[in-house]
XYZ file of C-alpha atoms in Angstrom:
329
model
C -51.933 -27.558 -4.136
C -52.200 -31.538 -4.161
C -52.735 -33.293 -0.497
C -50.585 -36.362 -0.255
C -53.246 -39.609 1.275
C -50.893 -41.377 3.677
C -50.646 -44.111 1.568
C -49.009 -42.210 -1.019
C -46.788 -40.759 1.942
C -45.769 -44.054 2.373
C -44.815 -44.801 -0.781
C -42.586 -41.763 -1.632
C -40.813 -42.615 1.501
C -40.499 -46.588 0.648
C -39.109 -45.108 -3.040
C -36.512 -43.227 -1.319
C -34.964 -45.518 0.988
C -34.951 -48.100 -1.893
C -33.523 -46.230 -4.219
C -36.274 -46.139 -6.588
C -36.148 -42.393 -6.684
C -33.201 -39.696 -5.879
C -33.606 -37.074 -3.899
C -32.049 -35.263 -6.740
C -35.707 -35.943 -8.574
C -37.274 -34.206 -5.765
C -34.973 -31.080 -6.296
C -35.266 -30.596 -9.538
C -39.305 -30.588 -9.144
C -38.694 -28.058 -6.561
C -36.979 -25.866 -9.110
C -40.422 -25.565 -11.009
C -42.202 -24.187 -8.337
C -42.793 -20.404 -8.104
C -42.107 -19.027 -4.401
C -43.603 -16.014 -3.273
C -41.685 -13.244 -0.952
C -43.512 -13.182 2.768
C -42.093 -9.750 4.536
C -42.097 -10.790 8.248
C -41.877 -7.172 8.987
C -45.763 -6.564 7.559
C -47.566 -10.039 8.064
C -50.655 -10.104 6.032
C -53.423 -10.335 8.678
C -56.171 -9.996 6.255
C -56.996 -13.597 4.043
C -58.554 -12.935 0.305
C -61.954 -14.152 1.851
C -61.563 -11.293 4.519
C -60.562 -9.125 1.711
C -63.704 -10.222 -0.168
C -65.945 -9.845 2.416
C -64.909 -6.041 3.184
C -65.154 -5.428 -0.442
C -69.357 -6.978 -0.561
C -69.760 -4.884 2.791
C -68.650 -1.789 1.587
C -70.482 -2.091 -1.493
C -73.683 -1.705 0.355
C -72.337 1.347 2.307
C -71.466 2.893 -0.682
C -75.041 1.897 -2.254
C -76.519 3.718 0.905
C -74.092 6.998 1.029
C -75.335 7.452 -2.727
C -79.065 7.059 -1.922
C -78.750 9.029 0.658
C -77.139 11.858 -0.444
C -78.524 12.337 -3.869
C -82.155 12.383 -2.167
C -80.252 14.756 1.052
C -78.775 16.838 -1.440
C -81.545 16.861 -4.369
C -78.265 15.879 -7.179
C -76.828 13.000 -8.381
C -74.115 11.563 -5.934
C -72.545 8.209 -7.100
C -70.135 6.672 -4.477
C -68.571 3.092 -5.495
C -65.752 0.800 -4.006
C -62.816 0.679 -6.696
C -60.801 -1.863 -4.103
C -60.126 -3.080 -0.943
C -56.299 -3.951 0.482
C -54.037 -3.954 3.624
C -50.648 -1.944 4.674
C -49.517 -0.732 6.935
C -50.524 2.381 8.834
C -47.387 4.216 8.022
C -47.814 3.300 4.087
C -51.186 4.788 4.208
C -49.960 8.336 5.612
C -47.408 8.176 2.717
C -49.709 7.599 0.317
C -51.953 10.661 1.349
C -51.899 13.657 -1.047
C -52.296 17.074 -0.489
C -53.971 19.180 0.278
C -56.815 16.434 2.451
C -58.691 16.179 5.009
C -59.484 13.487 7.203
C -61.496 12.850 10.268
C -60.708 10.647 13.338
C -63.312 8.501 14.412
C -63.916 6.287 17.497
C -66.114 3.068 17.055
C -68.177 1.676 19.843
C -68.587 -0.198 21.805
C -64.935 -1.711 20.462
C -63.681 2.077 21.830
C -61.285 1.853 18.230
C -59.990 4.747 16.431
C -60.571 4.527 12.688
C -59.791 7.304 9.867
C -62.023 8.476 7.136
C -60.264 10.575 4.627
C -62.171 12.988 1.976
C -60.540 14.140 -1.090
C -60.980 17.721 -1.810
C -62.806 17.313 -4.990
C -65.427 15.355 -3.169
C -65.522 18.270 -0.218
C -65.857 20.991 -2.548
C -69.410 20.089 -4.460
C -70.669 18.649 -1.175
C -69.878 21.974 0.802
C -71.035 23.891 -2.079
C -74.504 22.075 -2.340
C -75.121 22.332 1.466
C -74.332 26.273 0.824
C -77.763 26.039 -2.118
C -75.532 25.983 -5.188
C -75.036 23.598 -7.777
C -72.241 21.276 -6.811
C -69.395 23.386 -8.218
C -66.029 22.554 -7.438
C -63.082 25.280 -7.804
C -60.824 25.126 -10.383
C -57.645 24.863 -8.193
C -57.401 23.131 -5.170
C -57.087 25.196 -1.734
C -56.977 24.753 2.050
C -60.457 24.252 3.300
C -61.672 27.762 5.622
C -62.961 27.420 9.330
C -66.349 27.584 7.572
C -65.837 24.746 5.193
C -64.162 22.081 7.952
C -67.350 22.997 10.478
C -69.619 21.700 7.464
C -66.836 18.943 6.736
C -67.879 17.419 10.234
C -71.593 17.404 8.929
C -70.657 15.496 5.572
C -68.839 13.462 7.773
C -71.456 12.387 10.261
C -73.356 11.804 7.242
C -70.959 9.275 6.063
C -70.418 7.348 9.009
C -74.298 7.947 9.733
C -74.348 5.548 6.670
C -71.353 3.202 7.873
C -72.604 2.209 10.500
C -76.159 1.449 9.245
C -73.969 -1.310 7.042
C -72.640 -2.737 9.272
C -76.282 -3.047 11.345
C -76.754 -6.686 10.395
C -73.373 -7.657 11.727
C -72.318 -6.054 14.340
C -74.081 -3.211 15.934
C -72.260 -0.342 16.521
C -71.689 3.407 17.206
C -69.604 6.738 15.804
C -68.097 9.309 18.206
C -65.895 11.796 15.568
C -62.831 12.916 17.553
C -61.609 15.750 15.637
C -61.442 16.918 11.856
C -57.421 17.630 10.515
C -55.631 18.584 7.397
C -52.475 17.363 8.004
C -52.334 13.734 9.144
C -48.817 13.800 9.606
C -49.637 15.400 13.044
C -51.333 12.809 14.164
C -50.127 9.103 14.707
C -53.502 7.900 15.465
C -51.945 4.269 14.902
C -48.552 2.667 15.240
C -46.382 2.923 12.501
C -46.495 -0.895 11.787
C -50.241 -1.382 12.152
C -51.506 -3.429 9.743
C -54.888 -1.928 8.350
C -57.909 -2.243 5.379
C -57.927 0.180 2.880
C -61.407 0.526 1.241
C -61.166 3.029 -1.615
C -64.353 4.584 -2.758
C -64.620 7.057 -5.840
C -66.923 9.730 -5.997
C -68.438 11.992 -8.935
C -70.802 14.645 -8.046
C -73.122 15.922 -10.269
C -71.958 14.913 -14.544
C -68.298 15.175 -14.231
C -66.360 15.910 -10.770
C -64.743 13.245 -10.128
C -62.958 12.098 -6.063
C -62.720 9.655 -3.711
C -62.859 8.839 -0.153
C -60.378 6.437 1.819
C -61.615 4.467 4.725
C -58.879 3.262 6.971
C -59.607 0.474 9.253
C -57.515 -1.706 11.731
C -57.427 -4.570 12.167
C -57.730 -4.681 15.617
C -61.285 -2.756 15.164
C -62.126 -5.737 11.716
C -61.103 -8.587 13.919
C -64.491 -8.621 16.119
C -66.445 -7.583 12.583
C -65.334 -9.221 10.149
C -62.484 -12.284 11.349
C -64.105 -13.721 14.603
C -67.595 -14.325 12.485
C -65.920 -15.615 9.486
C -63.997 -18.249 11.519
C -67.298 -18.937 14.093
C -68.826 -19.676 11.044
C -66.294 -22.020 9.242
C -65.928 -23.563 12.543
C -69.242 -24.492 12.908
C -69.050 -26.689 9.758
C -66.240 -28.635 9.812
C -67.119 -32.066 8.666
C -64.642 -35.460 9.236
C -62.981 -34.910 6.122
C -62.120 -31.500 6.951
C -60.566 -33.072 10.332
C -58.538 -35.403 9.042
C -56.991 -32.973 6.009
C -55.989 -30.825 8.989
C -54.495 -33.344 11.050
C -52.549 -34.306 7.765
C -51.269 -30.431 7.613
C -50.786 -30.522 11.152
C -48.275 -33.236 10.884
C -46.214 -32.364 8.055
C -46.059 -28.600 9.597
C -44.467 -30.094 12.176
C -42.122 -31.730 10.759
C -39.374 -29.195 10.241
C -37.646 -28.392 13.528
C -36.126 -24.424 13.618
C -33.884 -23.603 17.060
C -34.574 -20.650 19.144
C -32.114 -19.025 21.192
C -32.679 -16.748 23.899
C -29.633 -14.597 24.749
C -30.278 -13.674 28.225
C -27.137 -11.503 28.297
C -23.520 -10.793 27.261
C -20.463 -10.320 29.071
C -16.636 -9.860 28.325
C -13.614 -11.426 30.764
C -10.037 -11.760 30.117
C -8.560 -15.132 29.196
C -7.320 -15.083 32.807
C -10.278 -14.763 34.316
C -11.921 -17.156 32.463
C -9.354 -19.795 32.860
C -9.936 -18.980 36.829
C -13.445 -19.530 36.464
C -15.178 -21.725 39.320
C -18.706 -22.358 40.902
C -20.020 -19.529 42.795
C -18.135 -16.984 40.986
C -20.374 -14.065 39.656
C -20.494 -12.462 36.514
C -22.065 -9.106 35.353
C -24.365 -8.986 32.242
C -24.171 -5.861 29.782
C -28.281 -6.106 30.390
C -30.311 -4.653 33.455
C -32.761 -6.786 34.907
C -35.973 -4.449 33.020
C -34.366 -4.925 29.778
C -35.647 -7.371 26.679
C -33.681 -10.596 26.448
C -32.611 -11.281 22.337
C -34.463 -14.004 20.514
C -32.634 -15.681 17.983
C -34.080 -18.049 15.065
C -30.837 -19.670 13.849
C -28.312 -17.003 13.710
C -30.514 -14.542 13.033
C -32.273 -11.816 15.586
C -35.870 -11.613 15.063
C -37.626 -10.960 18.291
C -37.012 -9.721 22.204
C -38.497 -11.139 25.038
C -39.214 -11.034 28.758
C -38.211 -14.280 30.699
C -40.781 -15.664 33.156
C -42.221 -19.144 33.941
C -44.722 -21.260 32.826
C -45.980 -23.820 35.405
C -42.512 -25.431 36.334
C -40.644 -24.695 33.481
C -37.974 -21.533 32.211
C -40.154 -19.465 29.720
C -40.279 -16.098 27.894
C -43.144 -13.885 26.182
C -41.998 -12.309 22.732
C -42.682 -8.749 23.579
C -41.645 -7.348 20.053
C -40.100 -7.714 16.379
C -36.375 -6.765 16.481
C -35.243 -3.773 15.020
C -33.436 -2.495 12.357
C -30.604 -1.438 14.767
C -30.392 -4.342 16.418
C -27.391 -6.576 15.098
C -27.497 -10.581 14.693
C -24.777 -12.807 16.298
């Protein structure tokens, strides 16, 4: 997208008031621009250069779980990263076949939960190589046996063995593995609405069987990993011309004004009463004094909110997104 110079700011505006140009002009070049959706609801914490960045890091854990294993395992292991996105937590369990398995770790010294998540057609050869045979996987899929998710927590220090010596040059870290399940749906390690990474990683096992592994990662665990470097580092570099482009954002951002409302409570009285109304009188709320306050941007709810102050001056903290129940004025 084109940065306006000030001088060119100018201008437009001069052209306007004249009437060199009509607003009308303006619309109609509006009209050619393509508009994308933004869901409120699932804010996309992740930028493409985060994205980009899991995607390169990844790719040398994967080069290391394959090194590792094929020489561990004496056969030829390939693990690769096929892609990297965000969703949400609660897309992620949807999107979980099964039969699976998946095993809960904790990261330190961040003390943050994170998921890795096998496919059974990966599970299979490995089990069956640590057992001495060749890597065979069955011909349907099944349940794993007591047996087979005791060994599933040895692949799986293995793995994250191998994670975390990828991340060595970044951050330095530590796995604790919390427990080993086959039915995530048990568990909601995360909220619902957590936004995470998704790094998918196929597998193939000896010539031909073919699986994957999912890594799911929040972003409350990326953010000291990945996000606070990448911005220490931009930061470090901004030049003049970089400061004065961002100034020039900074002004035209704040240039549209939107009202908030905060509806500290609601209360019905007759038209009697209300005619009779005078100072000192009292009137009850339909909110208790622990309850969330509504937030309103226009007309619309979007938010609740605790009321406090801030220095002098009336405030309130957004304590969460509205609901879906939650109805608008």
């Amino acid at each position: 997208m084109d940065v306006l110079s000030q001088s060119e700011i100018d201008a437009l505006l001069n052209a306007l008031s004249t009437g060199e140009m009509k607003i009308e002009e303006l619309k109609d070049t509006q009209k050619n621009i393509d508009y994308k959706l933004y869901d409120f609801r699932r804010p996309n914490k992740f930028s493409e250069e985060h994205l980009r960045s899991l995607q390169v890091l990844h790719g040398v854990f994967a080069r290391f779980l394959t090194n590792f294993l094929t020489g561990y395992l004496r056969n030829n292991i390939q693990v690769e990263v096929v892609s990297v996105d965000q969703l949400t937590y609660e897309d992620f369990i949807k999107s979980i076949p099964s039969p699976t398995v998946i095993t809960i770790f904790k990261v330190k010294p961040f003390n943050e939960n994170a998921i890795i998540q096998f496919d059974p057609m990966f599970l299979f050869p490995m089990i069956d190589l640590f057992f001495g045979g060749n890597g065979d996987a069955p011909g349907e899929v099944r349940e794993l046996t007591d047996i087979e998710l005791s060994v599933t927590k040895n692949v799986s220090d293995i793995v994250l063995d191998n994670l975390v010596l990828s991340w060595k040059d970044i951050v330095p870290v530590e796995h604790e593995i919390l427990s080993v399940e086959t039915n995530p749906n048990l568990h909601q390690i995360f909220p619902f609405n957590e936004i995470v990474a998704l790094i998918t990683m196929t597998t193939k096992v000896g010539e031909s069987t073919k699986g994957f592994i999912n890594l799911c990662l929040p972003f409350t665990l990326l953010d000291p990993v990945i996000i606070q470097p990448a911005q220490k580092r931009f930061g470090a570099h901004i030049s003049a011309a970089d400061e004065k482009e961002r100034k020039k954002v900074e002004y035209w951002l704040g240039l549209p004004k939107i009202e908030l409302t905060v509806v500290t409570g609601r209360a019905q009285i007759t038209v009697r009463d209300f005619l009779q109304l005078q100072e000192g009188d009292v009137l009850v709320m339909d909110r208790k004094l622990d309850q969330d306050m509504d937030v309103y941007v226009g007309e619309n709810l979007k938010y609740k909110a605790q009321a406090g102050t801030l220095g002098d001056q009336f405030a309130v903290q957004i304590t969460a997104l509205a609901g879906e129940g939650d109805h608008d004025v």
